[in-house]
Structures are given as structure tokens and as C-alpha cells.
Coordinates of C-alpha atoms in Angstrom, one line a residue:
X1 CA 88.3 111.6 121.8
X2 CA 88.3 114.1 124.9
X3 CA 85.7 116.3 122.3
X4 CA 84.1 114.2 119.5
X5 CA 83.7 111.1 118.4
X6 CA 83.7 107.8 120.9
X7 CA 85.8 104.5 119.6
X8 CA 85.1 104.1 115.8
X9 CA 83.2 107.7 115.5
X10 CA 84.1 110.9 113.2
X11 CA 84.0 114.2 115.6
X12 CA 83.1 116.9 113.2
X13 CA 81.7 120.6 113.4
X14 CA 83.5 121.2 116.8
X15 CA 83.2 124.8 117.5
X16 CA 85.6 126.7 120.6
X17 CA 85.2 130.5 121.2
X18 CA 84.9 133.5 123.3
X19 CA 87.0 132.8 126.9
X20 CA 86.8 129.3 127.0
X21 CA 89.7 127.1 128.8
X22 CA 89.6 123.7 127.8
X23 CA 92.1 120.8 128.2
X24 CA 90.8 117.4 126.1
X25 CA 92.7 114.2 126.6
X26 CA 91.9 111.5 123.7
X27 CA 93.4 109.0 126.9
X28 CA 94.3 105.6 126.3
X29 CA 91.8 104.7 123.6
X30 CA 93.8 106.3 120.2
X31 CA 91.3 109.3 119.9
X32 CA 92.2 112.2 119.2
X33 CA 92.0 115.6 122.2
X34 CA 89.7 116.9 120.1
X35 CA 88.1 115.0 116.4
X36 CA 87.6 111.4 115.9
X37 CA 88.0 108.7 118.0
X38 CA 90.1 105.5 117.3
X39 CA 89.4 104.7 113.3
X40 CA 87.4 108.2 113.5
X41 CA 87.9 111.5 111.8
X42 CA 88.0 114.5 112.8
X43 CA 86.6 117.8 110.3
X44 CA 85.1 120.7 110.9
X45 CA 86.9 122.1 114.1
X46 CA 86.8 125.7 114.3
X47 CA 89.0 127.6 117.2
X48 CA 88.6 130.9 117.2
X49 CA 89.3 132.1 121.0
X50 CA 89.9 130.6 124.5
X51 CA 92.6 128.3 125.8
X52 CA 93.1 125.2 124.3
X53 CA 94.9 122.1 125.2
X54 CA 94.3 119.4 123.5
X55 CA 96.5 116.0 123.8
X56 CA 95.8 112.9 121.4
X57 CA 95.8 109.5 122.5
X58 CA 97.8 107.0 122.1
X59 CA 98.0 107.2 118.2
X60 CA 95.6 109.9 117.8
X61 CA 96.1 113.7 117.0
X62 CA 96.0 116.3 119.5
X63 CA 93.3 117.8 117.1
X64 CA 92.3 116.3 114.1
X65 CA 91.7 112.5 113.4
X66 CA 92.1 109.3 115.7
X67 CA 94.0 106.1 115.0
X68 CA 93.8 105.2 111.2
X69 CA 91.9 108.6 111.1
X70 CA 92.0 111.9 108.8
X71 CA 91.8 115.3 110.1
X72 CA 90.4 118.1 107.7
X73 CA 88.8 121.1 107.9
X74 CA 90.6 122.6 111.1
X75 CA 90.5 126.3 111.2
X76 CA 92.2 128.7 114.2
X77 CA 91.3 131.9 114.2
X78 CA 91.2 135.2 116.6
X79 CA 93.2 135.5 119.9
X80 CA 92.5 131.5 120.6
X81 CA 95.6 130.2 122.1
X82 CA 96.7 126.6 121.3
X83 CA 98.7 123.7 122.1
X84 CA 98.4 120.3 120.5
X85 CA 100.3 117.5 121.1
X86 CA 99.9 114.1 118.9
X87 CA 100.3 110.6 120.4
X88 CA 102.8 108.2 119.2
X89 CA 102.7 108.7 114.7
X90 CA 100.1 111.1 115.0
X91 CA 100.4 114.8 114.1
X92 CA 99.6 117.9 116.5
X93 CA 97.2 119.1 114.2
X94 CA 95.9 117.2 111.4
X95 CA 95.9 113.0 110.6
X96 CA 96.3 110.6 113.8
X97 CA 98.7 107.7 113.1
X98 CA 98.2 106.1 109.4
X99 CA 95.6 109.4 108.3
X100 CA 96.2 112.5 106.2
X101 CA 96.0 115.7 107.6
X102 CA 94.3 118.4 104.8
X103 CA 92.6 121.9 104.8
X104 CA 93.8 123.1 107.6
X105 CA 94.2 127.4 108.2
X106 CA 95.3 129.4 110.6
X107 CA 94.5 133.4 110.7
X108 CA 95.4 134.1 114.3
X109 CA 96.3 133.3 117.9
X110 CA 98.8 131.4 118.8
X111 CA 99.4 127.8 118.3
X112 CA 102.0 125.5 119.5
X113 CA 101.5 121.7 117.9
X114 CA 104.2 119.0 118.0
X115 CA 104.0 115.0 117.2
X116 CA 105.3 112.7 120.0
X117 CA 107.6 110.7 116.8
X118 CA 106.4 110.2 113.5
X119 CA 103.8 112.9 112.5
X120 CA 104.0 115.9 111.5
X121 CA 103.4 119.0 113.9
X122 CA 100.8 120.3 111.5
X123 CA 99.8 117.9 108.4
X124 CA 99.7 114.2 107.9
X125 CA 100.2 111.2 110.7
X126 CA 102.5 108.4 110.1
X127 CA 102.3 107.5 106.2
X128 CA 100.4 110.4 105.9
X129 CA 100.1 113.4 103.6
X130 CA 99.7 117.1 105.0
X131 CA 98.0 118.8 101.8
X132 CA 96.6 122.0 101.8
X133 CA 97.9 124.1 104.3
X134 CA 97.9 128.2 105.1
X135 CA 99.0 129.9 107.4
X136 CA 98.1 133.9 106.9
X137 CA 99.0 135.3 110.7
X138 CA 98.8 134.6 114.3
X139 CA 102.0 133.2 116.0
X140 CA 103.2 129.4 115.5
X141 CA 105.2 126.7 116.1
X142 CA 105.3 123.3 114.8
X143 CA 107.5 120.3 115.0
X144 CA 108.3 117.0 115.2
X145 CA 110.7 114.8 116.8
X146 CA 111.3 112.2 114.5
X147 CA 110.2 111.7 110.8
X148 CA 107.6 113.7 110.2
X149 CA 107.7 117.7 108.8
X150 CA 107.3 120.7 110.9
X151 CA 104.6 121.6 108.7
X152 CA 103.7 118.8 106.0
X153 CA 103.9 115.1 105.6
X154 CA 104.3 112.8 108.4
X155 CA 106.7 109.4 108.1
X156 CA 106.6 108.4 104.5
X157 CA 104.0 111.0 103.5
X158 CA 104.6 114.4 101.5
X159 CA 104.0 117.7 102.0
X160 CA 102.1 119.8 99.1
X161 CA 100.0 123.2 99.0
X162 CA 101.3 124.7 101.6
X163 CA 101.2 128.4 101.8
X164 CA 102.1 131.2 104.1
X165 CA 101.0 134.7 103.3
X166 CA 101.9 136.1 107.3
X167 CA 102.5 135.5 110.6
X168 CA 105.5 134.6 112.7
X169 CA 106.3 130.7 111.8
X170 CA 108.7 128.1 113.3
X171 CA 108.8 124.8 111.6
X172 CA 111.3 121.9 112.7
X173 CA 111.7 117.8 112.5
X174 CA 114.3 117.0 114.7
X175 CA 115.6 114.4 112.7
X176 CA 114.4 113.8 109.2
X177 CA 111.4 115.2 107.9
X178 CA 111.4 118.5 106.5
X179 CA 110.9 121.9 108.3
X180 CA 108.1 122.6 105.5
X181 CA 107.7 119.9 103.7
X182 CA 108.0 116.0 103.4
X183 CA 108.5 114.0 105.9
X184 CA 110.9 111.3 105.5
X185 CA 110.9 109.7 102.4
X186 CA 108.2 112.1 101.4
X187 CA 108.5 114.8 98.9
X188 CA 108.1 118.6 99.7
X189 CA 105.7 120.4 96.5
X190 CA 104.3 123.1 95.7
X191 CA 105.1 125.4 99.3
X192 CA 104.8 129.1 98.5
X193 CA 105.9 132.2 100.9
X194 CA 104.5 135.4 99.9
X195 CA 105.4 137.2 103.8
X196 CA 105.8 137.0 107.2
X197 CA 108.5 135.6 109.0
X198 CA 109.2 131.9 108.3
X199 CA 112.1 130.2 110.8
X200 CA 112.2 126.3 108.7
X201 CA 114.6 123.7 109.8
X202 CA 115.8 119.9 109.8
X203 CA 118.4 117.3 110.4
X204 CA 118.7 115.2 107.3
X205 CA 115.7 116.6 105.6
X206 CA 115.4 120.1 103.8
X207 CA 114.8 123.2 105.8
X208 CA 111.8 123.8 103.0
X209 CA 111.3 120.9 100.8
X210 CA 111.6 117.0 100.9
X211 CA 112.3 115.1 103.6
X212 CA 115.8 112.3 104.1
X213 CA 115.2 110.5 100.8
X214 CA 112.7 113.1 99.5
X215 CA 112.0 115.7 96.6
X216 CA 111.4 119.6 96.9
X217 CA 109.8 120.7 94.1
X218 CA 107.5 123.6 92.7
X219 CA 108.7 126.4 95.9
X220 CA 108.1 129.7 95.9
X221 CA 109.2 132.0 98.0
X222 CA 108.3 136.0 96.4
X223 CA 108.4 138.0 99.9
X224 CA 109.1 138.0 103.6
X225 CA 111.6 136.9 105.8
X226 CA 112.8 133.6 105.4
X227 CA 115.7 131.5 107.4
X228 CA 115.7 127.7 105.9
X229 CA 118.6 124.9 106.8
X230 CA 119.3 121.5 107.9
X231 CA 122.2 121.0 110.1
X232 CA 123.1 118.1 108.3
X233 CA 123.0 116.1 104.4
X234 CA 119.6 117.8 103.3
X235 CA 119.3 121.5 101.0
X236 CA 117.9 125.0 103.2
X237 CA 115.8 124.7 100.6
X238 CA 115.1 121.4 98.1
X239 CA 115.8 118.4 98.2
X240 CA 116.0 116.2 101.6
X241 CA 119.4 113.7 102.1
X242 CA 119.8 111.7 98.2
X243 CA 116.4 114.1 97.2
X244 CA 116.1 116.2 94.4
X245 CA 115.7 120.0 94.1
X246 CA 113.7 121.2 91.0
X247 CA 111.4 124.4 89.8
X248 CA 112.8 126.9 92.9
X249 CA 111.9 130.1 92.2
X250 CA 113.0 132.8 94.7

């Protein structure tokens, strides 16, 4: 990783505060900019102020896990200012290529993190599950370019506990994964927006729900401002291309 662990090690309790500027590259190995290195995971990152850019490896996360590698426990916080980009499969935030991307919050700042292809902006890498994500403020944008969710599941993985209780959120796949949700072939469950302004759109998946192929289930939406639509076969909010749509609540 540019900040963590070398080939084969976790990177955990990272901490970035105060006025810091830092740019970390995971380069050519599959770590990630800032967690695990290749087959590493990355937990425990805490951003809560400075400039950070952090850009995964080949197959690693911009922050979060490495190659075959999970990142949990990522919180961003204050006036930090963020931009993560994933490798090839690997999230922005969260699970590098084949990992899961869990527990991650965001309070504050602003944070830009997109996936090169197949993971998710924020959530789960290629096959992997984005599970337990809140967002309560700051500014943020999120998205991937191919399969995996905005916010969610990357290629083949699912999106679940995600909640968003404030802030100013963008979520897109430009193809089909979910805005908030699944990403393709991956189901979209239990997503709940109590406020803020939530922008959440796809291709073929759902705008908030399942990915092409996948389920939305369990959503919640009770307050705030919320635009959701795919521009093609998948539900604003639901089901992604052939998915279902069940237990909507609005």
C-alpha cells in the first residue's frame, strides 16, 4: 500500500488529521493507497481533516483493502477532503478486487471515490458485498463505471445496511450496478433515507435497489430529498433489469 501494509500485510489503525496533504499510491503491486497490501486488509482508517488522495493499485482500493482484501472500519470525518480512486475491480472506498467493503461512515468533509470498473465507489470490490454503510453529512460522490453500485455491492455482490441520515449525496454505476444498492447481479436490501439530499442513479440497475439481474428489497425512504432513476430497463427505486421490487415503504 502507499500507507499500510507491504505485499501480503493488513494496514490497520491509520489515522490522517489536522492540515495534512497526502497523495498515497498502492503502485503496481495491488495495494491499496491507503490499507492493506496485496491479499491485505485494510481497517481502522480514520480521516478526519487534511487533503487526501489516495489511488489503489492495480486491483487494490483507493482506501480500504488490497487484492483479495477487505476494507472495514473506514471513518471520514471533519473538513478532511477526499478523493479515492480503486484499481481495476476494486472499490474507492472499501474491498479491493474479490473483498467486501463493511462499516464504513462518513460525518463530514468531502469525499469523491470512484472504481476504475467493477467495484463499487463506496462498498464491496469485485464479488464483493458493501454492508453497513452511513452516511450522516459532509458532501459526496460515488460511482462506478461498470458493474458495481454507487454506494453498495461491487460486481456480483449486494448492497445491504445502508443508511443516510444527511449530507449532499450522488451515487451512480454507469452501466449496471445500482446507484445505492447491488451491483450487478447483486441485490439492493435494507437502504434507509431519513434526510439530506440523495441524487441515486443507473443504467440497467435500479436508481436505489438491485443491480441488472438484482433484487431491491426492505427500502426506506421517511424524509429528505430524494431523485432515484435508471435511464434504462431497471426501477428509480427496486428492482435492477429482470429484479424484483418488494417491502418499499416511502
Amino acid at each position: 500500500a502507499g500507507i499500510g501494509g507491504g505485499n501480503k500485510g493488513d494496514g490497520k489503525d491509520i489515522a490522517i488529521s489536522g492540515d495534512a496533504k497526502v497523495n498515497a499510491q498502492g503502485g503496481d503491486q495491488s495495494g491499496a493507497g491507503i490499507g492493506g497490501g496485496k491479499e491485505g486488509a485494510g481497517s481502522g482508517i480514520a480521516i478526519s481533516g487534511g487533503e487526501v488522495k489516495a489511488t489503489g493499485g492495480d486491483f487494490g482500493a483507493g482506501i480500504g483493502g488490497g487484492e483479495n482484501g477487505d476494507g472495514s472500519g473506514i471513518t471520514i470525518s471533519g473538513d478532511a477532503k477526499v478523493n479515492a480512486t480503486g484499481g481495476k475491480r476494486s472499490a474507492g472506498i472499501g474491498g479491493g478486487d474479490d473483498g467486501s467493503g463493511r462499516d464504513i461512515e462518513i460525518t463530514g468533509g468531502k469525499v469523491t471515490a470512484s472504481s476504475k470498473s467493477d467495484g463499487a465507489g463506496i462498498g464491496g470490490g469485485y464479488t464483493g458485498d458493501g454492508r453497513n454503510i452511513k452516511i450522516t453529512g459532509g458532501k459526496v460522490t460515488a460511482s462506478s463505471k461498470n458493474a458495481g453500485a454507487g454506494i453498495g455491492g461491487g460486481d456480483e455482490g449486494n448492497g445491504e445496511d445502508i443508511t443516510i441520515t444527511g449530507g449532499e449525496v450522488k451515487a451512480s454505476s454507469e452501466n449496471v450496478g445500482a446507484g445505492i444498492g447491488g451491483g450487478y447481479k447483486g441485490d439492493g436490501k435494507r437502504i434507509k433515507i431519513t434526510d439530506g439530499t440523495v441524487d441515486a442513479a443507473s443504467d440497467k440497475g435500479a436508481g436505489i435497489g438491485g443491480g441488472d439481474d438484482g433484487n431491491g428489497e426492505n427500502i426506506a425512504i421517511s424524509g429528505g430529498k430524494v431523485t432515484a432513476k435508471s435511464s434504462k430497463n431497471g426501477a428509480g427505486i427496486g428492482g435492477g433489469h429482470t429484479g424484483d421490487g418488494s417491502d418499499i415503504k416511502i
